[in-house]
Each structure stands twice: as C-alpha cells, then as structure tokens.
Amino acid sequence: MLDLKFIRENPGAVQHATEVKGVKLDLGELLRLDRELVALKQRVEAMQTERNANAKLVPKATPEDRPHLIQKGKDLAEELRGLEPQLRAHEDQLRQLLLRVPNIPHPSVPVGKDDTENVELRREGQLPQFSFPPLDHVELLERQGWADPERVARVSGSRSYLLKGDAVLLEMAVLMFAMDFLRGRGLTPLSTTALVRPETFVGSGHFPGGEDQVYKIEGDELMLAGTAEVPVNSLYAGEQLQGEQLPLAFAAISAAFRSEAGSAGRDVRGLIRVHEFRKVEQYVMTHADEAEALRWFGVILENAEALLRALELPYRVVQNCTGDMGAGKVLMYDIETWVPSENLYRETHSCSYLGDWQARRTGLRYRDEAGKLVYAHTLNNTGIAAPRILVPLLENHQQADGTIRVPQALRPYLGGRDVLGVPVRETAEA
RNA sequence: GGGGGGUUGGCCGAGUGGUUGAAGGCAACGGUCUUGAAAACCGUAGUAGGGCAACCUACCGGGGGUUCGAAUCCCUCACCCCUCGCCA
C-alpha cells in the first residue's frame, strides 16, 4: 500500500508503476473515489458537529426546550443513518483499490513484461564436469531407495513427496545448517507456524490477488502460509516500536504450503514444486531509510549466496524486471542454482525489498528520533527451501557410482560423513 | 468442550450514559537549577483524516445495536487470564 497523499501528489509515477508492472488498476477511478469520499466526509462531519453540539445542550435545557432539542437530535440521527452506510461503502471501495496500488520500482529495475526479460547480473561457482552421464535427482533418489513417489502419491496426491533413509537426514542437515549459519550472521532464529489468519496475507501483500494459491482450513478461518514471510511480517502488526528496536532480522523456519493453482502440469516430477515444504526465510524490518534497507538487501542476498557457496553449488544472480517482480516490491533479485540434468539454472531464492509498502498494510510502525511515528521498511529472502534445494545438491554432488559427496559444510550435521548412499551404478573403466 | 474474569493513550491504571480525548502514575520531550549530571520544580505531549488558520471529525480489542447523547447499556466476534475436563 502506498500513502494516499503520495498517490494524490504523484499520480504520474503511480500510473507508470502500474503499467510497467502489468497491474490492473484504474487509477482515475481511485482518485475520483478519493475526491468523492473527502466531500462526503465533510458533509457527514458537519452533521456530526451539529449533532454533538445539540446533544450537549439537552442536559442544560429547560423542560420546555428539551423536547424540541431531542426531536432535533432525532432528526439529525435519522439523516446520519442514511449517509453513514454510503460513507462506509465508499471507504471500503477505496481501500480495495488502494490495496492494489503497486509500489514504485527502484530506478535500477529493468522494464520488462515477464521473467524472460529478467537480467542476469553474474554467475558464481564452477559448473560440475562429469566424466559420466549425470542422473537427475529423481533417478538418484529412486536408485538409493530414498524416495517412494508412487506410494506417497496414493497417500497425498500429486506434488507430494516422501524422503526415506539418508535423504531425510540430508534434508534436516540442510535446514539445520541454514539456521545455524544465519544465526551466526546475526539473524534471530524463529520457528513459526504456517497456520495464519487471512488478514496476515493482506499485510504481506499476497491478498488481494493470491487467494487461489492458499489452502484454507475448513470450518476455521485460518489458512496455510506459503512462507514464513507471512506470519513474521504480522508479528509486530499494529505495534508502535521504539526506533532502537530496529532493525529486526530473523531466520524463520516453518512449513510452507502452496496450492500451485495455475501451474498445472509444470514440474510435477520430483522435488522441484511440491504443495508442502520446509523453508528457512530471512526477514528484516529496518528504519524508514532506503540506504539502510538497501544495505540489508545486500546482507541477506550475500547470506543466501554464502549458503550456496558453502554447499558448493554453482548459481547465478538475476535481477527481476518490472513485470516479474510483484506489486509490492521496490527491488527484487532471484538466485538460481545450477541443475545439471536440465542444463539450466532454477530459482532457489528470491530476495525482495518492499519499502514501507508491506509495513503500511500491516501497521508496522516505530517512533523515530523526532518522536514521529513512521512505517518501517521490510525485506525478505529465502535462506534455504527444502526439498527444492536437494535437487541441485544431489545432482551437482553425485559421483560416478551414484553416491553423493557431502560438501564440507554439511558434514557436521551428518555425523561427519563425507558420502551418502551406496554404489548404485557401474563406474566407467579408466 | 464446560464455567468464571478481562481487553482503556508508549507502559501501568481510574472511569457515575451528558465539556472524558479520557483522572493519576511511569516513561518521553522542552525549560529552570547545576561546572556537568541526578534530584526537585514548571511546562509540552495520543493516532488518523479534513480545513492548507482558529478549528472540526473519528478512534477506549473488532463489528453491529439501543439513545437526543455511549469508554460507560445490549448483541456478536476475536484475543488474554483463571478453573474443571480431555489430550500430544
């Protein structure tokens, strides 16, 4: 959400943002509604003033005057009752439109219509050189007896997954390593529930618009979040923090649920795109200072990159173009990790800066040095998402015999083991 | 799941249906005093919207209602606390 005053004063910038981001919004309608609302409010307030003044006279009035004053009050109340629903309807309408107003992209963001126009910033790490035809992760898991796709599909349908044996330990090791690592970099560990109220999605900016991506709990008005960003963003909702309490930086681990409506048929095989997964999310609330926030953007981006380097995975950093970045975002970089079997990079991380757009929706404010209440700025980035990260991890570290080399950084979380699995392939003769 | 008690300004806490936007205290800010600080004393001070000023309006967990008038009465929802039961 943007400041209504800002929208009034900068309609051109807002209009431009809706266009380059491909947001459907009638800004003219919003501005018209705003003007009407102000006029209507002034009418109602004038009547309220009169009603209040009149009500104050009643107790002091003489018995003769009293009935007249009360009658006048009744008339005013009657008239107000007619206008108030109108006022409320207007307010609701305006709010609905306001919730759809996109944030203004940072000047550095390339204009583009969708992910095909994202810009690669750099590539890091060496692509693996295999002396044998590498297997894809599904093949590796099956040969090692680490998965059971048919059975789990019978139990939980498509886009479910099941890990077995050492793959379980590997998944847990990756999550634990990420938590430890981020804690070491100063983030506060958090373990949150994915079960949240619908308002939290409005706060994060996923609603309105993303309703069909979210699972609802029957009979309860709770829903399942697709990322810890949702609960953590609402953690301080409506509070008035002290300036010194910021920045707040969390490494939040939670389950994540996504209905994947609209991606039917895409990535149905394997661990890339599943309905339920586990994720460590970096979430930061800073002062309302773009320079400070952008420093944090660099920090959480670097954290994610350092994690991938520690996992010895090649990746590239991509800057998302306007059409691919989401309404609330000022700046967004994706990190994509190399997947040998597909011979391409796949998104494993997404780093975003939202200015005060999210905080404004959530009511996340703090008192600055001057004593003024201001909205905080928020950022988030993936820390690690499992099982998706297991795809590049297994594939990049597979060895000729089908075993998996464990990167140095993960060994402490796997009892010191440097290889997982048993030989399941003929090794080529030298 | 049953029963009981709560939710007031940054925090604590009072509040009889009628100048209560809300006593009092703490914290905060400005000032006096002091070499400096503390203490003491005086003063300022909620949030949001509208008038680009005096000022007006709304807000005492959310929503609805009663009333000329609601923080105060009624309904409803949410949350918190206590208690009994159940349960991992």
Coordinates of C-alpha atoms (C1' of nucleotides) in Angstrom, one line a residue:
Chain A
M1 CA 0.0 0.0 0.0
L2 CA 1.2 3.5 -0.8
D3 CA 0.4 6.6 1.1
L4 CA -2.8 8.1 -0.2
K5 CA -1.2 11.5 -0.1
F6 CA 1.7 10.3 -2.2
I7 CA -0.8 8.9 -4.8
R8 CA -2.6 12.2 -4.9
E9 CA 0.5 14.2 -5.4
N10 CA 2.3 11.7 -7.8
P11 CA -0.4 10.2 -10.0
G12 CA 2.0 10.0 -12.9
A13 CA 4.6 7.9 -11.0
V14 CA 1.9 5.6 -9.8
Q15 CA 0.3 5.2 -13.2
H16 CA 3.7 4.4 -14.7
A17 CA 4.3 1.8 -12.0
T18 CA 1.0 0.1 -12.7
E19 CA 1.9 0.0 -16.4
V20 CA 5.4 -1.4 -16.2
K21 CA 4.3 -3.9 -13.5
G22 CA 1.3 -5.0 -15.5
V23 CA -1.0 -4.3 -12.6
K24 CA -4.7 -3.9 -13.5
L25 CA -5.8 -0.8 -11.7
D26 CA -8.0 2.2 -12.7
L27 CA -6.1 5.0 -11.1
G28 CA -8.5 7.6 -12.3
E29 CA -11.3 5.7 -10.6
L30 CA -9.3 5.6 -7.4
L31 CA -8.6 9.4 -7.5
R32 CA -12.2 10.1 -8.3
L33 CA -13.4 7.9 -5.4
D34 CA -10.9 9.7 -3.1
R35 CA -12.3 13.1 -4.0
E36 CA -15.9 11.9 -3.5
L37 CA -15.0 10.4 -0.2
V38 CA -13.5 13.6 1.1
A39 CA -16.6 15.6 0.1
L40 CA -18.9 13.0 1.6
K41 CA -16.9 13.0 4.8
Q42 CA -17.1 16.8 5.1
R43 CA -20.9 16.6 4.8
V44 CA -21.1 13.8 7.4
E45 CA -18.7 15.6 9.8
A46 CA -20.7 18.8 9.6
M47 CA -23.7 16.9 10.6
Q48 CA -21.9 15.2 13.4
T49 CA -20.7 18.6 14.6
E50 CA -24.3 19.7 14.8
R51 CA -25.5 16.6 16.5
N52 CA -22.8 16.7 19.1
A53 CA -23.5 20.4 19.8
N54 CA -27.2 19.7 20.1
A55 CA -26.7 16.7 22.4
K56 CA -24.6 18.9 24.7
L57 CA -27.5 21.4 25.1
V58 CA -30.0 18.8 26.2
P59 CA -29.0 18.4 29.8
K60 CA -28.8 22.2 30.3
A61 CA -32.1 22.9 28.6
T62 CA -35.2 24.0 30.3
P63 CA -38.0 21.4 30.5
E64 CA -39.9 23.4 27.8
D65 CA -36.9 23.4 25.3
R66 CA -35.9 19.9 25.9
P67 CA -38.5 18.1 23.7
H68 CA -37.5 20.3 20.8
L69 CA -33.8 19.6 21.2
I70 CA -34.4 15.9 21.5
Q71 CA -36.6 16.0 18.4
K72 CA -33.9 17.9 16.5
G73 CA -31.3 15.3 17.6
K74 CA -33.6 12.5 16.4
D75 CA -33.9 14.2 13.0
L76 CA -30.1 14.6 12.7
A77 CA -29.6 11.0 13.8
E78 CA -32.0 9.8 11.2
E79 CA -30.3 11.8 8.5
L80 CA -26.9 10.5 9.5
R81 CA -28.1 7.0 9.5
G82 CA -28.8 7.5 5.8
L83 CA -25.4 8.8 5.0
E84 CA -23.2 6.6 7.1
P85 CA -23.6 3.4 5.1
Q86 CA -22.8 5.4 2.0
L87 CA -19.6 6.6 3.6
R88 CA -18.6 3.2 4.7
A89 CA -19.2 1.7 1.3
H90 CA -17.1 4.4 -0.2
E91 CA -14.3 3.8 2.3
D92 CA -14.3 0.1 1.6
Q93 CA -14.2 0.6 -2.1
L94 CA -11.3 3.0 -1.8
R95 CA -9.4 0.6 0.4
Q96 CA -9.9 -2.2 -2.0
L97 CA -8.4 -0.1 -4.8
L98 CA -5.6 1.1 -2.5
L99 CA -4.6 -2.4 -1.7
R100 CA -4.0 -3.0 -5.4
V101 CA -1.8 0.0 -5.9
P102 CA 1.7 -1.2 -6.7
N103 CA 4.9 0.1 -5.2
I104 CA 7.2 2.3 -7.3
P105 CA 10.1 0.2 -8.7
H106 CA 13.7 1.3 -7.9
P107 CA 15.2 3.2 -10.8
S108 CA 17.7 0.4 -11.4
V109 CA 14.9 -2.1 -12.2
P110 CA 14.8 -3.1 -15.9
V111 CA 11.4 -2.6 -17.5
G112 CA 10.1 -5.9 -18.9
K113 CA 6.9 -7.9 -19.2
D114 CA 7.8 -11.2 -17.6
D115 CA 10.6 -13.4 -16.4
T116 CA 12.1 -13.7 -19.9
E117 CA 13.2 -10.1 -19.5
N118 CA 15.0 -10.5 -16.2
V119 CA 18.6 -9.6 -16.3
E120 CA 21.4 -11.9 -15.3
L121 CA 23.8 -10.0 -13.1
R122 CA 26.5 -12.6 -12.6
R123 CA 27.4 -16.3 -12.3
E124 CA 29.2 -17.8 -9.4
G125 CA 30.9 -21.1 -8.9
Q126 CA 32.2 -23.7 -11.3
L127 CA 29.7 -25.9 -13.2
P128 CA 30.4 -29.5 -12.5
Q129 CA 32.4 -31.5 -15.0
F130 CA 31.1 -35.1 -15.1
S131 CA 33.1 -37.9 -16.6
F132 CA 29.8 -39.8 -16.9
P133 CA 26.2 -39.0 -17.9
P134 CA 24.8 -37.4 -14.7
L135 CA 21.5 -38.7 -13.4
D136 CA 18.6 -36.5 -12.5
H137 CA 17.6 -36.2 -8.8
V138 CA 14.6 -38.4 -9.2
E139 CA 16.7 -41.2 -10.6
L140 CA 19.3 -40.8 -7.9
L141 CA 16.7 -40.9 -5.1
E142 CA 15.0 -43.9 -6.5
R143 CA 18.2 -45.9 -7.0
Q144 CA 19.3 -45.1 -3.5
G145 CA 15.9 -46.1 -2.1
W146 CA 15.4 -42.5 -0.7
A147 CA 12.0 -41.9 -2.2
D148 CA 8.7 -43.6 -2.9
P149 CA 6.8 -41.4 -5.3
E150 CA 4.1 -43.9 -6.2
R151 CA 3.1 -44.7 -2.7
V152 CA 3.2 -41.1 -1.4
A153 CA 1.1 -40.1 -4.4
R154 CA -1.6 -42.6 -3.3
V155 CA -1.5 -41.1 0.2
S156 CA -1.2 -37.4 -0.6
G157 CA -1.8 -36.9 -4.3
S158 CA 0.4 -35.3 -6.8
R159 CA 3.1 -32.7 -5.8
S160 CA 3.7 -34.5 -2.6
Y161 CA 7.0 -36.0 -1.6
L162 CA 8.5 -38.5 0.7
L163 CA 12.1 -39.0 1.7
K164 CA 13.5 -42.1 3.2
G165 CA 16.8 -43.1 4.8
D166 CA 19.7 -40.8 4.5
A167 CA 17.8 -38.3 2.3
V168 CA 15.8 -37.4 5.4
L169 CA 19.0 -36.7 7.3
L170 CA 20.2 -34.7 4.4
E171 CA 17.1 -32.6 4.3
M172 CA 17.3 -31.9 8.0
A173 CA 21.0 -31.2 7.8
V174 CA 20.4 -28.6 5.1
L175 CA 17.8 -26.8 7.2
M176 CA 19.8 -27.0 10.4
F177 CA 22.9 -25.8 8.6
A178 CA 21.0 -22.8 7.2
M179 CA 19.6 -21.9 10.6
D180 CA 23.0 -22.2 12.3
F181 CA 24.6 -20.2 9.5
L182 CA 22.1 -17.3 9.6
R183 CA 22.2 -17.2 13.3
G184 CA 26.0 -16.9 13.0
R185 CA 25.4 -13.9 10.8
G186 CA 23.3 -12.1 13.4
L187 CA 19.8 -13.1 12.5
T188 CA 17.5 -14.2 15.3
P189 CA 16.2 -17.8 14.8
L190 CA 12.5 -18.2 14.8
S191 CA 10.3 -21.2 14.4
T192 CA 6.8 -20.2 13.3
T193 CA 3.5 -21.9 12.4
A194 CA 2.2 -21.7 8.9
L195 CA -1.3 -21.5 10.1
V196 CA -2.4 -17.9 10.0
R197 CA -5.3 -15.5 9.8
P198 CA -6.4 -14.2 6.4
E199 CA -5.5 -10.6 7.3
T200 CA -1.9 -11.6 7.5
F201 CA -1.9 -12.3 3.8
V202 CA -3.3 -8.8 3.2
G203 CA -0.5 -7.5 5.3
S204 CA 2.2 -9.3 3.4
G205 CA 0.6 -8.2 0.1
H206 CA -0.4 -11.7 -1.1
F207 CA -4.0 -10.7 -0.9
P208 CA -5.9 -9.4 -2.8
G209 CA -4.8 -11.4 -5.8
G210 CA -3.2 -14.6 -4.5
E211 CA -6.2 -16.2 -2.8
D212 CA -6.2 -19.2 -5.0
Q213 CA -2.6 -20.0 -4.1
V214 CA -3.5 -20.5 -0.5
Y215 CA -5.0 -23.5 1.3
K216 CA -7.9 -22.7 3.6
I217 CA -8.8 -24.7 6.7
E218 CA -12.4 -25.9 6.6
G219 CA -14.5 -24.7 9.5
D220 CA -11.9 -22.4 10.8
E221 CA -10.9 -19.0 9.4
L222 CA -7.3 -19.9 9.3
M223 CA -5.2 -20.5 6.2
L224 CA -1.8 -22.1 5.4
A225 CA 1.0 -19.7 4.6
G226 CA 3.4 -20.4 1.7
T227 CA 6.3 -18.8 3.5
A228 CA 7.2 -17.6 7.0
E229 CA 7.3 -14.1 5.5
V230 CA 3.5 -14.0 6.1
P231 CA 3.5 -14.7 9.9
V232 CA 6.7 -12.8 10.6
N233 CA 5.5 -9.7 8.8
S234 CA 2.5 -9.7 11.0
L235 CA 4.4 -10.4 14.2
Y236 CA 4.5 -6.8 15.2
A237 CA 1.4 -5.7 13.4
G238 CA -0.2 -2.6 14.9
E239 CA 2.5 -2.0 17.4
Q240 CA 4.5 1.1 18.0
L241 CA 8.1 0.1 18.3
Q242 CA 10.9 2.2 19.6
G243 CA 13.3 3.2 16.9
E244 CA 16.1 1.5 18.8
Q245 CA 14.3 -1.8 18.5
L246 CA 15.1 -1.8 14.7
P247 CA 16.4 -3.3 12.7
L248 CA 14.9 -6.7 13.4
A249 CA 16.3 -9.6 11.4
F250 CA 15.0 -13.1 11.6
A251 CA 15.8 -16.5 10.3
A252 CA 12.4 -18.1 10.4
I253 CA 11.8 -21.8 9.8
S254 CA 8.3 -23.0 9.0
A255 CA 6.3 -25.4 6.9
A256 CA 5.2 -23.8 3.7
F257 CA 2.0 -24.7 1.7
R258 CA 1.2 -23.7 -1.8
S259 CA -1.7 -24.9 -3.8
E260 CA 0.1 -24.2 -7.1
A261 CA -3.1 -23.3 -8.8
G262 CA -2.3 -22.2 -12.3
S263 CA 0.9 -24.2 -12.6
A264 CA -0.8 -27.4 -13.5
G265 CA 1.5 -29.8 -15.4
R266 CA 4.6 -27.8 -14.6
D267 CA 7.4 -29.5 -12.7
V268 CA 5.1 -32.3 -11.5
R269 CA 8.0 -34.8 -11.3
G270 CA 10.4 -34.8 -8.4
L271 CA 11.1 -32.3 -5.7
I272 CA 11.1 -29.0 -7.5
R273 CA 7.5 -27.9 -7.0
V274 CA 5.5 -29.5 -4.1
H275 CA 2.5 -28.5 -2.2
E276 CA 4.1 -28.7 1.2
F277 CA 7.7 -28.0 2.0
R278 CA 10.0 -26.5 4.7
K279 CA 11.8 -23.3 4.4
V280 CA 14.1 -21.0 6.3
E281 CA 13.2 -17.5 5.4
Q282 CA 15.2 -14.3 6.1
Y283 CA 13.0 -11.5 7.1
V284 CA 14.2 -8.0 8.1
M285 CA 12.4 -4.9 9.3
T286 CA 14.5 -1.7 9.1
H287 CA 14.1 2.0 9.7
A288 CA 12.4 4.0 7.0
D289 CA 15.7 4.7 5.4
E290 CA 16.3 3.4 1.9
A291 CA 20.1 3.4 2.2
E292 CA 19.8 1.3 5.4
A293 CA 17.3 -1.0 3.8
L294 CA 19.4 -1.4 0.7
R295 CA 22.4 -2.3 2.8
W296 CA 20.3 -5.1 4.3
F297 CA 19.3 -6.1 0.9
G298 CA 22.9 -6.7 0.2
V299 CA 23.3 -8.5 3.5
I300 CA 20.5 -11.1 3.0
L301 CA 21.5 -11.5 -0.6
E302 CA 25.1 -12.3 0.4
N303 CA 23.8 -14.6 3.2
A304 CA 22.0 -16.7 0.6
E305 CA 25.0 -16.7 -1.7
A306 CA 27.3 -17.7 1.1
L307 CA 25.0 -20.6 1.9
L308 CA 25.1 -21.8 -1.7
R309 CA 28.9 -21.4 -1.8
A310 CA 29.1 -23.4 1.4
L311 CA 27.0 -26.1 -0.2
E312 CA 29.4 -25.9 -3.2
L313 CA 26.7 -25.1 -5.6
P314 CA 27.0 -23.0 -8.8
Y315 CA 24.4 -20.3 -9.1
R316 CA 23.6 -17.1 -10.8
V317 CA 22.0 -13.9 -9.6
V318 CA 19.2 -12.4 -11.7
Q319 CA 17.5 -9.1 -11.4
N320 CA 13.8 -9.3 -11.9
C321 CA 12.3 -7.0 -14.3
T322 CA 9.2 -4.8 -13.6
G323 CA 6.7 -7.3 -15.0
D324 CA 8.1 -10.2 -12.9
M325 CA 8.6 -8.5 -9.5
G326 CA 5.3 -8.4 -7.8
A327 CA 3.2 -5.4 -6.9
G328 CA 4.7 -4.5 -3.6
K329 CA 8.4 -4.7 -4.5
V330 CA 10.8 -2.0 -5.0
L331 CA 13.7 -4.3 -5.9
M332 CA 13.9 -8.0 -6.4
Y333 CA 16.8 -10.4 -7.2
D334 CA 16.4 -14.1 -7.7
I335 CA 19.1 -16.6 -7.2
E336 CA 19.0 -19.6 -9.5
T337 CA 21.0 -22.7 -8.8
W338 CA 22.5 -25.0 -11.4
V339 CA 20.6 -28.1 -12.2
P340 CA 22.8 -30.4 -14.3
S341 CA 20.1 -32.7 -15.5
E342 CA 18.2 -29.8 -17.1
N343 CA 21.3 -28.0 -18.1
L344 CA 19.9 -24.7 -16.6
Y345 CA 19.6 -22.6 -13.5
R346 CA 16.5 -22.9 -11.4
E347 CA 15.1 -20.5 -8.9
T348 CA 16.0 -21.4 -5.4
H349 CA 16.0 -18.0 -3.7
S350 CA 14.1 -14.8 -4.0
C351 CA 15.3 -11.6 -2.4
S352 CA 13.0 -8.6 -2.1
Y353 CA 12.9 -5.1 -0.8
L354 CA 9.4 -3.6 -0.3
G355 CA 10.0 -0.2 1.1
D356 CA 7.1 0.7 3.5
W357 CA 4.5 -0.9 1.3
Q358 CA 4.2 -4.0 3.4
A359 CA 4.6 -2.2 6.7
R360 CA 1.8 0.2 5.8
R361 CA -0.6 -2.7 5.2
T362 CA 0.5 -4.4 8.4
G363 CA 0.6 -1.3 10.6
L364 CA 4.2 -1.9 11.4
R365 CA 5.4 1.4 12.8
Y366 CA 8.1 2.8 15.1
R367 CA 8.9 6.1 16.7
D368 CA 11.9 7.9 15.1
E369 CA 14.3 10.3 16.9
A370 CA 11.9 13.2 16.3
G371 CA 9.2 11.3 18.1
K372 CA 7.2 10.8 14.9
L373 CA 5.5 7.5 14.1
V374 CA 6.8 6.1 10.8
Y375 CA 6.3 2.9 8.9
A376 CA 9.2 0.5 8.9
H377 CA 10.8 -0.9 5.7
T378 CA 10.8 -4.6 5.1
L379 CA 12.9 -7.1 3.2
N380 CA 12.9 -10.8 2.8
N381 CA 15.0 -13.5 1.1
T382 CA 14.9 -17.2 1.1
G383 CA 17.5 -18.8 3.4
I384 CA 17.1 -22.3 2.2
A385 CA 14.0 -24.2 0.9
A386 CA 13.8 -27.9 1.1
P387 CA 13.3 -30.2 -0.6
R388 CA 13.9 -28.0 -3.7
I389 CA 17.5 -27.3 -2.7
L390 CA 18.0 -31.1 -2.7
V391 CA 17.6 -31.1 -6.5
P392 CA 20.8 -29.2 -7.2
L393 CA 22.5 -30.6 -4.1
L394 CA 22.0 -34.2 -5.2
E395 CA 22.7 -33.7 -8.8
N396 CA 25.8 -31.5 -8.5
H397 CA 27.4 -33.7 -6.0
Q398 CA 26.6 -37.1 -7.5
Q399 CA 29.6 -39.3 -8.2
A400 CA 30.2 -41.8 -10.9
D401 CA 28.9 -44.7 -8.7
G402 CA 25.7 -42.9 -7.8
T403 CA 26.7 -41.9 -4.3
I404 CA 26.5 -38.3 -3.1
R405 CA 29.6 -36.4 -2.0
V406 CA 28.7 -34.4 1.1
P407 CA 30.0 -30.8 1.0
Q408 CA 32.3 -29.9 3.8
A409 CA 29.9 -27.5 5.5
L410 CA 27.2 -30.2 5.9
R411 CA 29.4 -32.9 7.3
P412 CA 29.0 -31.8 11.0
Y413 CA 25.2 -32.2 10.5
L414 CA 25.6 -35.7 9.2
G415 CA 27.8 -37.2 11.8
G416 CA 30.9 -36.3 9.9
R417 CA 30.0 -38.5 6.9
D418 CA 31.5 -37.3 3.6
V419 CA 29.5 -39.6 1.3
L420 CA 25.9 -40.6 1.4
G421 CA 24.4 -43.6 -0.3
V422 CA 25.8 -46.9 -1.7
P423 CA 27.2 -47.5 -5.2
V424 CA 24.3 -48.0 -7.5
R425 CA 25.9 -47.5 -10.9
E426 CA 28.7 -49.1 -12.8
T427 CA 31.7 -46.8 -12.8
A428 CA 33.2 -46.3 -16.1
E429 CA 36.5 -48.1 -16.8
A430 CA 39.5 -45.8 -16.8
Chain B
rG1 C1' -15.5 -28.9 25.5
rG2 C1' -17.8 -26.5 30.5
rG3 C1' -17.7 -22.4 34.0
rG4 C1' -15.7 -17.5 35.5
rG5 C1' -12.8 -12.9 34.8
rG6 C1' -10.6 -9.5 31.5
rU7 C1' -9.2 -6.2 26.8
rU8 C1' -8.7 2.0 28.1
rG9 C1' -3.2 6.5 25.4
rG10 C1' 4.4 4.2 24.7
rC11 C1' 3.7 1.4 29.6
rC12 C1' 0.8 0.9 34.3
rG13 C1' -4.0 2.3 35.8
rA14 C1' -9.1 5.3 37.1
rG15 C1' -13.6 5.9 34.8
rU16 C1' -21.2 7.6 37.7
rG17 C1' -24.8 7.5 30.0
rG18 C1' -24.1 14.2 29.2
rU19 C1' -17.4 19.9 28.1
rU20 C1' -13.9 12.5 29.3
rG21 C1' -9.7 12.5 24.2
rA22 C1' -10.3 10.3 28.6
rA23 C1' -8.0 11.3 36.2
rG24 C1' -3.4 9.7 38.4
rG25 C1' 1.5 7.5 37.9
rC26 C1' 5.8 6.0 35.0
rA27 C1' 8.5 6.8 30.7
rA28 C1' 9.5 10.8 26.8
rC29 C1' 10.4 15.9 25.2
rG30 C1' 11.4 21.4 26.4
rG31 C1' 12.8 24.6 30.4
rU32 C1' 14.6 26.4 35.5
rC33 C1' 18.5 25.0 38.9
rU34 C1' 23.8 22.7 38.4
rU35 C1' 30.8 23.1 36.4
rG36 C1' 28.2 18.6 34.4
rA37 C1' 24.7 15.0 35.9
rA38 C1' 21.0 13.3 39.3
rA39 C1' 17.1 15.1 42.3
rA40 C1' 13.4 18.8 42.6
rC41 C1' 10.2 22.3 40.2
rC42 C1' 7.5 24.4 35.7
rG43 C1' 5.7 23.2 31.0
rU44 C1' 4.7 20.1 26.4
rA45 C1' 2.8 15.9 24.9
rG46 C1' -2.2 10.3 21.6
rU47 C1' -3.3 8.4 16.4
rA48 C1' -5.6 9.3 11.8
rG49 C1' -8.5 12.3 8.4
rG50 C1' -10.3 17.2 6.7
rG51 C1' -9.8 22.6 6.6
rC52 C1' -3.5 24.4 3.6
rA53 C1' -5.5 29.0 10.2
rA54 C1' -8.7 29.3 14.6
rC55 C1' -10.9 24.7 14.4
rC56 C1' -13.8 20.2 13.1
rU57 C1' -14.5 14.7 12.9
rA58 C1' -13.4 9.7 14.2
rC59 C1' -10.9 6.3 17.4
rC60 C1' -11.2 3.5 24.9
rG61 C1' -9.9 -5.0 21.3
rG62 C1' -13.1 -5.7 16.0
rG63 C1' -18.2 -5.3 14.1
rG64 C1' -23.3 -4.2 15.0
rG65 C1' -27.3 -2.1 18.1
rU66 C1' -30.1 1.0 21.9
rU67 C1' -30.1 6.5 22.9
rC68 C1' -31.1 13.4 21.6
rG69 C1' -26.2 11.8 23.6
rA70 C1' -22.1 5.6 24.7
rA71 C1' -15.3 4.2 27.1
rU72 C1' -19.8 3.6 30.2
rC73 C1' -26.1 -0.3 28.4
rC74 C1' -27.2 -4.7 24.8
rC75 C1' -25.7 -8.3 20.9
rU76 C1' -21.7 -10.6 18.4
rC77 C1' -16.7 -12.0 17.1
rA78 C1' -11.5 -12.2 18.3
rC79 C1' -7.8 -12.5 21.8
rC80 C1' -5.8 -12.9 27.0
rC81 C1' -6.1 -14.9 32.2
rC82 C1' -8.1 -18.4 35.9
rU83 C1' -10.6 -23.1 36.6
rC84 C1' -12.7 -28.1 35.5
rG85 C1' -12.4 -31.9 31.9
rC86 C1' -9.7 -34.1 27.7
rC87 C1' -5.2 -34.7 25.1
rA88 C1' 0.4 -34.9 22.3

